Amino acid sequence: MARRGKQPMHVAITDNFKKLPNDVIQHILSFLPLKNAAQTSILSKRWRHLWKELLKHANILEFGQGLASTLTREEYADYLDYILLNHKADKIDTFRIFFYPGLAYTEVARKWIEIVTSKEVEEIDLNFRGNPRRDKDQGLVASRTLKFLPDCFYSCSSITSLRLTSSAFLPPSNFQGFTNLRCLYLCGVNISGETITKIIDNSLVLISLEINACGPLNETRIESNLLKRVTLDCCWYAMDTTLYAPYIDYLNFVGRLSDMPELEDVESLREAIIHVMDELGPIGGENLFKFLKELRHVRKLDLILKCYPRHLLRRAPNITFRNLRELELHCFISQDDSEDIRLFFTGCRFPRMEKFTIRLPSGNLTWVSGVQTTFIHEESQAFLQFNFRRLRQIKIINFMGREHEMQVLELLLERSPILEILVLEFEVADALTEAITNRLWSMPRASPAAKIVLIS
Amino acid sequence: MSESTEKKMVRLRSSDGEVFEVEESVAKVAKTLQDMLEEDCADAVIPITCVRAPILTKVIDYCKDQVMISSSSSTTNNPNERTEQERKAWGQKFMEGVDSSTLCELLVASNFLNIEGLLNLGVDKMVSMIQGKYPQEIRDMFNVVNDFTPEEEEEIRNQNAWAFERDPYYKKRSSSK
């Protein structure tokens, strides 16, 4: 009969695996990724069930986005049910799901969490956002998942890494935090500042905290001698947050000025990424300066502001960043003049800066060049008096060659005596005109040896 | 059987009838043979019914090497002793050029004779050969005959659909009508 094999029938074929006992094959399969092992189910009838033994003992159970995107919710739930109900080992190291339970699967998903928390799970990643491509009844995620996580989850002391997305974190009143928690990541989670404070206070080893679009976080007290990395990204009702972390290494804040945490004792901070989302009003500017002052020890700073609060110029902050080596500013040259950046360097000093990057706003193709506005404020005199003595590298991203951009460039080139390289990344190839190159080469340079690299 | 030699010899017969004479210490690397020898049936030729001569040669090579590196391990400064790295490199070299059918036979032999080190080498090699391969590639490599009907195969694929979808945007069941 016509077999599917390609070999002609007269060649004697012996299956290499023929004499190999099943347990040796299963031993081999146990070294393969689960997905790979499961694919062997179609090799031949003999192989059909061999891989399944693996499921019973696997201690890394990951059912992430990749899997979710290939299955309907029903199939995903059936599959997880099948695996968890057949799982024999006492221990699960890692458990990851990407699933929107909605009302229909709430009980099912609670059951899964009960099973894994009973097996001393260490890393747990629960993403209840699910797959928007497949699920039509999405939307009210947060409100529907209220009261969703079972109590045994909140008392699971084996957890060392917790990632929770699109859920509500509403622990019972006797909640004691997670003693062994090292990393906490929350995204789109309904959680109170009080609960976060409780988690931080009760963990003996927490080093990384990332809170993303969570709330209401009023009066969150983040106080820890262990924390190394903190991210507070677009949290809501986050006013009156305080951060006291003497060993902190990395801080990322994204949000409104009013939600900026009050920093205390963060001198060990090496890297900070600060993204202020609102326009800087008369009051906001003061807050910003106060905040920047606490960051004066960093080595690397990324600052994303819509504009610099120039109206506060007379009370310029006068901050010296003694350790700073790398600085990146986003959108710092506003549409029609280069004043913001001059003012910025008037108020903030970077005597050891080696690398400086400006990232201009992209997609601004309709802007008409030729409008020339040059103004040197009297207040900028302080700026005129200093050099970038250690600056070796300048990079400007989304450079368009507009007049005010050229002015900034001119300024930098004039004042950087040991500059080694200037990189200009043009957003569109058309922007790189002969006029621009000619002007570039004719600019006075404090460091004649500096290379200029144009990328379009 | 040993007259003048101090070293006791053991004879092994492969499935295709070839007889190998090896030192007892070499044979004892195989736990199965060690058990037999300790039960004192050393005089007879031991039949290794499931291992062909070329494979048995390779197995004996492995055992000899094990004896060599362990023989003087009690004394200090054993020149044959290997670091972890050297052991790895040696294992790789030992398995170099071993084709798929030889590999399977080696696995059968090391499993039957209970030689853990050799079994591990074989398993490592096997894993590296089949990892990331499509089922059809594995079939071709090891002459596995697909005894499913196309319908049966499709059914199993669907049962374990998650394992067969590589591209998340691949339309599920696009092949079946």
XYZ file of C-alpha atoms in Angstrom, chain A residues 11-447:
437
model
C 15.165 -0.396 0.039
C 15.174 -2.078 3.396
C 14.407 0.601 5.936
C 14.933 -0.022 9.575
C 13.636 2.437 12.047
C 16.696 3.526 14.025
C 14.649 3.842 17.162
C 13.204 0.368 16.836
C 15.285 -1.288 19.539
C 15.438 1.719 21.791
C 13.261 1.228 24.873
C 10.555 3.787 25.580
C 12.137 4.963 28.784
C 15.336 5.922 26.956
C 13.284 7.887 24.425
C 11.390 9.597 27.214
C 14.656 10.405 28.887
C 15.812 12.070 25.662
C 12.539 13.960 25.298
C 12.897 15.317 28.798
C 15.824 17.425 27.590
C 13.802 19.024 24.806
C 11.564 22.067 25.126
C 8.008 20.904 25.768
C 6.828 22.175 22.416
C 9.546 20.295 20.607
C 8.787 17.138 22.511
C 5.081 17.419 21.773
C 5.822 17.618 18.059
C 7.187 14.092 18.179
C 3.625 12.893 18.709
C 3.122 12.718 14.947
C 6.311 10.845 14.078
C 4.547 7.498 14.228
C 2.029 5.588 16.272
C 4.673 4.525 18.717
C 5.593 8.133 19.464
C 2.073 9.372 19.838
C 1.899 9.278 23.639
C 5.562 9.049 24.605
C 6.011 12.785 25.153
C 3.052 13.013 27.495
C 5.040 11.535 30.336
C 6.950 14.797 30.363
C 3.922 16.838 31.235
C 3.519 15.092 34.514
C 6.927 16.142 35.712
C 7.570 19.466 34.050
C 8.269 22.185 36.553
C 8.373 25.042 34.113
C 4.861 25.605 32.863
C 4.717 28.506 30.467
C 1.619 29.273 28.472
C 2.436 32.726 27.256
C 1.297 35.014 24.524
C 2.764 32.899 21.733
C 0.604 29.975 22.687
C -2.453 32.078 23.444
C -2.387 33.654 20.025
C -2.727 30.281 18.325
C -5.655 29.016 20.357
C -9.180 30.079 21.087
C -9.988 30.717 24.718
C -11.792 27.421 24.963
C -8.857 25.484 23.538
C -6.427 27.326 25.776
C -8.504 26.550 28.863
C -8.898 22.884 27.893
C -5.214 22.541 27.290
C -4.240 24.108 30.609
C -6.804 22.015 32.409
C -5.418 18.908 30.805
C -1.856 19.688 31.807
C -2.504 20.886 35.322
C -4.862 18.048 36.190
C -2.309 15.507 34.952
C 0.624 17.194 36.567
C 2.292 14.895 39.062
C 5.339 16.691 40.417
C 5.086 18.394 43.799
C 6.919 21.461 42.638
C 6.376 24.074 39.962
C 9.200 26.543 39.459
C 7.648 28.779 36.863
C 4.063 29.326 35.848
C 3.055 31.753 33.145
C -0.353 32.356 31.632
C -1.728 34.814 29.130
C -5.461 34.493 29.301
C -8.517 36.644 29.630
C -10.865 34.696 31.900
C -13.903 36.934 31.709
C -16.869 35.613 33.600
C -17.026 32.295 31.801
C -13.605 31.111 32.914
C -13.191 32.823 36.265
C -13.663 29.655 38.279
C -11.451 27.640 35.957
C -8.608 30.108 36.220
C -8.950 30.316 39.996
C -8.575 26.556 40.058
C -5.315 26.758 38.080
C -3.932 29.269 40.519
C -4.962 27.088 43.430
C -3.097 24.164 41.897
C 0.115 26.038 41.211
C 0.207 27.832 44.530
C -0.206 24.490 46.274
C 2.962 23.347 44.461
C 5.204 26.011 45.875
C 5.452 28.029 42.721
C 8.353 30.479 42.679
C 7.998 32.552 39.552
C 4.467 33.373 38.649
C 3.327 35.504 35.732
C -0.404 36.003 35.447
C -1.472 38.077 32.489
C -5.241 38.400 32.379
C -5.277 40.812 29.499
C -5.672 37.954 27.097
C -5.494 38.183 23.392
C -7.348 41.127 21.910
C -7.289 39.540 18.486
C -9.413 36.618 19.530
C -11.608 37.868 22.277
C -14.533 40.041 21.476
C -15.898 40.470 24.974
C -12.943 42.476 26.189
C -12.911 45.884 27.681
C -14.082 45.837 31.242
C -11.113 43.780 32.243
C -10.208 45.426 35.491
C -13.704 45.650 36.843
C -14.563 42.097 35.904
C -11.520 40.625 37.491
C -12.185 42.274 40.817
C -11.965 39.836 43.676
C -10.597 37.373 41.248
C -7.454 35.925 42.758
C -8.127 33.216 45.341
C -7.008 33.679 48.935
C -4.405 30.919 48.642
C -2.582 33.107 46.133
C -2.164 35.877 48.690
C -0.729 33.489 51.245
C 1.678 31.726 48.871
C 4.987 32.395 50.577
C 7.102 30.509 48.019
C 6.671 33.230 45.381
C 9.952 34.950 44.534
C 8.885 36.695 41.364
C 5.412 38.001 40.770
C 4.153 39.507 37.548
C 0.533 40.456 37.432
C -1.238 42.134 34.528
C -4.816 43.359 34.212
C -6.120 42.204 37.497
C -7.160 43.402 40.867
C -4.938 42.890 43.850
C -7.328 42.840 46.748
C -5.854 40.672 49.475
C -7.784 39.442 52.487
C -7.381 41.423 55.698
C -4.827 39.012 57.135
C -2.494 39.475 54.136
C 1.140 39.253 55.210
C 2.913 40.077 51.954
C 5.319 37.653 50.313
C 8.390 37.066 52.443
C 10.552 35.706 49.636
C 9.518 38.118 46.920
C 12.492 39.466 44.972
C 10.807 40.998 41.944
C 7.403 42.572 41.692
C 5.897 43.704 38.406
C 2.366 45.034 38.259
C 0.714 46.313 35.110
C -2.823 47.576 34.901
C -3.551 46.329 38.388
C -6.099 47.743 40.734
C -4.083 48.007 43.917
C -3.905 50.503 46.727
C -0.817 52.337 47.897
C -1.329 50.785 51.279
C -1.129 47.263 49.842
C 2.041 48.050 47.919
C 3.592 49.458 51.054
C 2.629 46.261 52.861
C 4.247 44.078 50.210
C 7.452 46.118 50.330
C 7.579 46.143 54.112
C 7.032 42.407 54.396
C 9.483 41.148 51.839
C 12.961 40.359 53.077
C 14.564 40.286 49.657
C 12.687 42.623 47.312
C 15.162 44.218 44.921
C 13.090 45.139 41.904
C 9.792 46.971 41.793
C 7.964 47.904 38.615
C 4.537 49.449 38.783
C 2.905 50.268 35.513
C -0.498 51.913 35.065
C -1.678 50.865 38.505
C -3.655 52.656 41.120
C -5.030 54.244 43.145
C -1.625 54.659 44.703
C -2.178 57.530 47.042
C 0.224 57.675 49.923
C 2.458 54.873 48.833
C 5.515 54.584 50.994
C 8.340 52.802 49.237
C 10.918 52.341 51.908
C 13.502 49.645 51.617
C 17.164 49.029 52.249
C 17.251 46.393 49.534
C 15.587 47.912 46.512
C 17.866 48.312 43.529
C 15.451 49.081 40.711
C 12.244 51.055 40.815
C 9.910 51.884 37.947
C 6.819 53.994 38.449
C 5.128 54.291 35.100
C 1.859 56.139 34.524
C 0.326 55.261 37.842
C -2.892 56.965 38.804
C -3.701 58.831 41.978
C -0.066 58.491 42.885
C 0.299 61.743 44.758
C 2.199 61.735 48.017
C 4.405 58.846 47.057
C 7.670 58.732 48.941
C 10.714 56.795 47.916
C 13.423 56.064 50.411
C 15.910 53.565 49.063
C 19.534 54.089 50.066
C 20.809 51.316 47.764
C 18.795 52.163 44.697
C 20.572 51.819 41.395
C 17.963 52.564 38.783
C 14.874 54.744 38.766
C 12.355 55.146 35.979
C 9.540 57.585 36.445
C 6.871 58.259 33.848
C 3.945 60.417 34.768
C 2.569 63.753 35.783
C 4.503 66.154 37.913
C 1.973 65.907 40.675
C 2.659 62.181 40.884
C 6.405 62.474 41.165
C 7.612 60.652 44.234
C 9.366 62.493 46.949
C 12.915 61.213 46.950
C 14.916 60.710 50.045
C 18.389 59.329 50.402
C 18.874 58.086 46.858
C 22.542 58.951 46.522
C 23.489 55.526 45.252
C 21.309 56.041 42.185
C 23.298 55.518 39.013
C 20.736 55.665 36.271
C 17.501 57.621 36.014
C 14.907 57.894 33.273
C 12.442 60.675 33.921
C 9.514 61.333 31.641
C 7.265 64.214 32.615
C 4.007 64.022 30.759
C 2.407 67.367 31.429
C 3.259 70.861 30.320
C 5.326 72.578 32.909
C 3.297 75.263 34.637
C 4.568 77.774 37.187
C 4.277 75.305 40.049
C 5.329 72.217 38.194
C 8.706 73.672 37.381
C 9.609 74.046 41.008
C 8.712 70.440 41.633
C 10.836 69.376 38.712
C 13.874 71.247 39.984
C 13.457 69.777 43.426
C 13.246 66.333 41.910
C 16.259 66.883 39.654
C 18.275 68.058 42.606
C 17.795 64.678 44.279
C 19.080 63.004 41.143
C 22.337 64.909 41.084
C 24.410 61.794 41.809
C 23.420 59.797 38.749
C 25.874 58.702 36.101
C 23.272 58.390 33.382
C 20.181 60.496 32.956
C 17.421 60.391 30.358
C 15.131 63.374 30.559
C 11.930 63.587 28.577
C 10.170 66.915 28.946
C 7.766 68.697 26.657
C 9.636 71.912 27.274
C 11.914 73.418 29.808
C 10.219 75.763 32.305
C 11.881 78.881 31.018
C 9.568 81.195 32.905
C 11.399 80.042 36.031
C 14.657 81.200 34.724
C 15.298 83.781 37.392
C 15.160 81.059 39.956
C 17.217 78.657 37.943
C 17.965 75.506 39.884
C 21.727 75.623 39.647
C 22.316 71.908 40.047
C 25.669 70.314 39.399
C 25.573 66.667 38.363
C 29.051 65.707 39.521
C 29.055 62.084 38.447
C 27.078 62.259 35.276
C 28.718 60.668 32.232
C 25.774 60.200 29.899
C 22.866 62.492 29.224
C 19.955 62.015 26.890
C 17.344 64.708 26.293
C 14.159 64.130 24.370
C 12.284 66.807 22.465
C 14.379 69.502 24.004
C 14.598 71.797 21.072
C 11.135 73.225 20.634
C 9.749 73.932 17.216
C 10.992 77.416 16.667
C 14.017 78.102 18.776
C 16.838 76.543 20.657
C 16.323 78.490 23.824
C 15.173 75.579 26.003
C 18.395 73.770 25.662
C 20.479 76.842 26.413
C 18.428 77.484 29.497
C 18.721 73.905 30.561
C 22.480 74.080 30.491
C 22.347 77.340 32.360
C 20.542 75.751 35.263
C 22.177 72.327 35.250
C 25.906 71.624 34.986
C 27.472 68.400 33.845
C 31.208 68.823 34.338
C 32.019 65.165 33.604
C 29.601 64.500 30.773
C 31.150 62.312 28.082
C 28.187 61.332 25.975
C 25.314 63.584 25.028
C 22.292 62.576 22.988
C 19.374 64.680 21.848
C 16.338 62.884 20.528
C 14.157 65.246 18.548
C 10.469 64.616 17.958
C 9.899 62.550 14.864
C 7.242 62.710 12.200
C 7.295 66.495 11.939
C 7.649 66.614 8.222
C 5.437 69.583 7.433
C 7.539 72.058 9.293
C 8.678 74.885 7.069
C 12.244 75.903 7.577
C 13.582 79.392 7.149
C 11.967 81.112 10.088
C 14.882 82.482 11.960
C 14.567 83.464 15.558
C 17.720 84.057 17.436
C 17.627 85.421 20.843
C 20.266 85.474 23.441
C 18.806 86.269 26.793
C 20.871 88.130 29.260
C 20.248 85.314 31.690
C 21.998 82.945 29.384
C 25.311 84.586 30.050
C 26.168 81.932 32.609
C 25.809 79.372 29.893
C 28.150 81.244 27.629
C 30.935 80.916 30.126
C 31.453 77.208 30.309
C 32.632 74.360 28.139
C 31.807 70.688 27.813
C 35.279 69.795 28.888
C 34.919 66.009 28.892
C 32.402 65.571 26.127
C 33.531 62.959 23.627
C 30.396 61.984 21.835
C 27.351 63.892 20.620
C 24.415 62.271 18.950
C 21.317 63.952 17.592
C 18.487 61.686 16.534
C 15.799 62.774 14.061
C 17.908 65.719 13.009
C 16.257 67.843 10.327
C 18.807 70.576 9.825
C 16.468 73.386 10.821
C 17.937 76.667 11.810
C 17.506 76.279 15.548
C 18.878 72.774 15.437
C 21.921 74.100 13.637
C 22.345 76.732 16.310
C 22.423 74.115 19.015
C 24.917 72.149 17.056
C 27.101 75.156 16.561
C 27.049 75.810 20.246
C 28.031 72.286 21.135
C 30.845 72.136 18.618
C 32.271 75.422 19.796
C 32.444 74.283 23.375
C 33.624 70.705 23.215
C 37.410 70.744 23.067
C 37.978 66.971 23.134
C 35.013 65.871 21.087
C 35.732 62.698 19.153
C 32.555 62.079 17.233
C 29.346 63.799 16.261
C 26.558 61.614 14.912
C 23.538 63.092 13.187
C 20.705 60.765 12.396
C 18.381 62.219 9.815
C 14.830 61.128 10.018
C 14.291 61.421 6.285
C 16.990 61.134 3.684
C 15.729 64.281 1.925
C 16.645 66.410 4.901
C 20.315 65.861 4.216
C 20.903 68.646 1.702
C 24.098 70.081 0.363
C 23.445 73.337 2.166
C 23.389 71.510 5.462
C 26.595 69.613 4.833
C 28.341 72.767 3.692
C 27.276 74.593 6.790
C 28.263 71.679 8.994
C 31.791 71.572 7.653
C 32.225 75.285 8.014
C 31.191 75.403 11.657
C 33.915 76.464 14.060
C 34.994 73.506 16.108
C 36.863 73.475 19.386
C 38.065 70.008 18.536
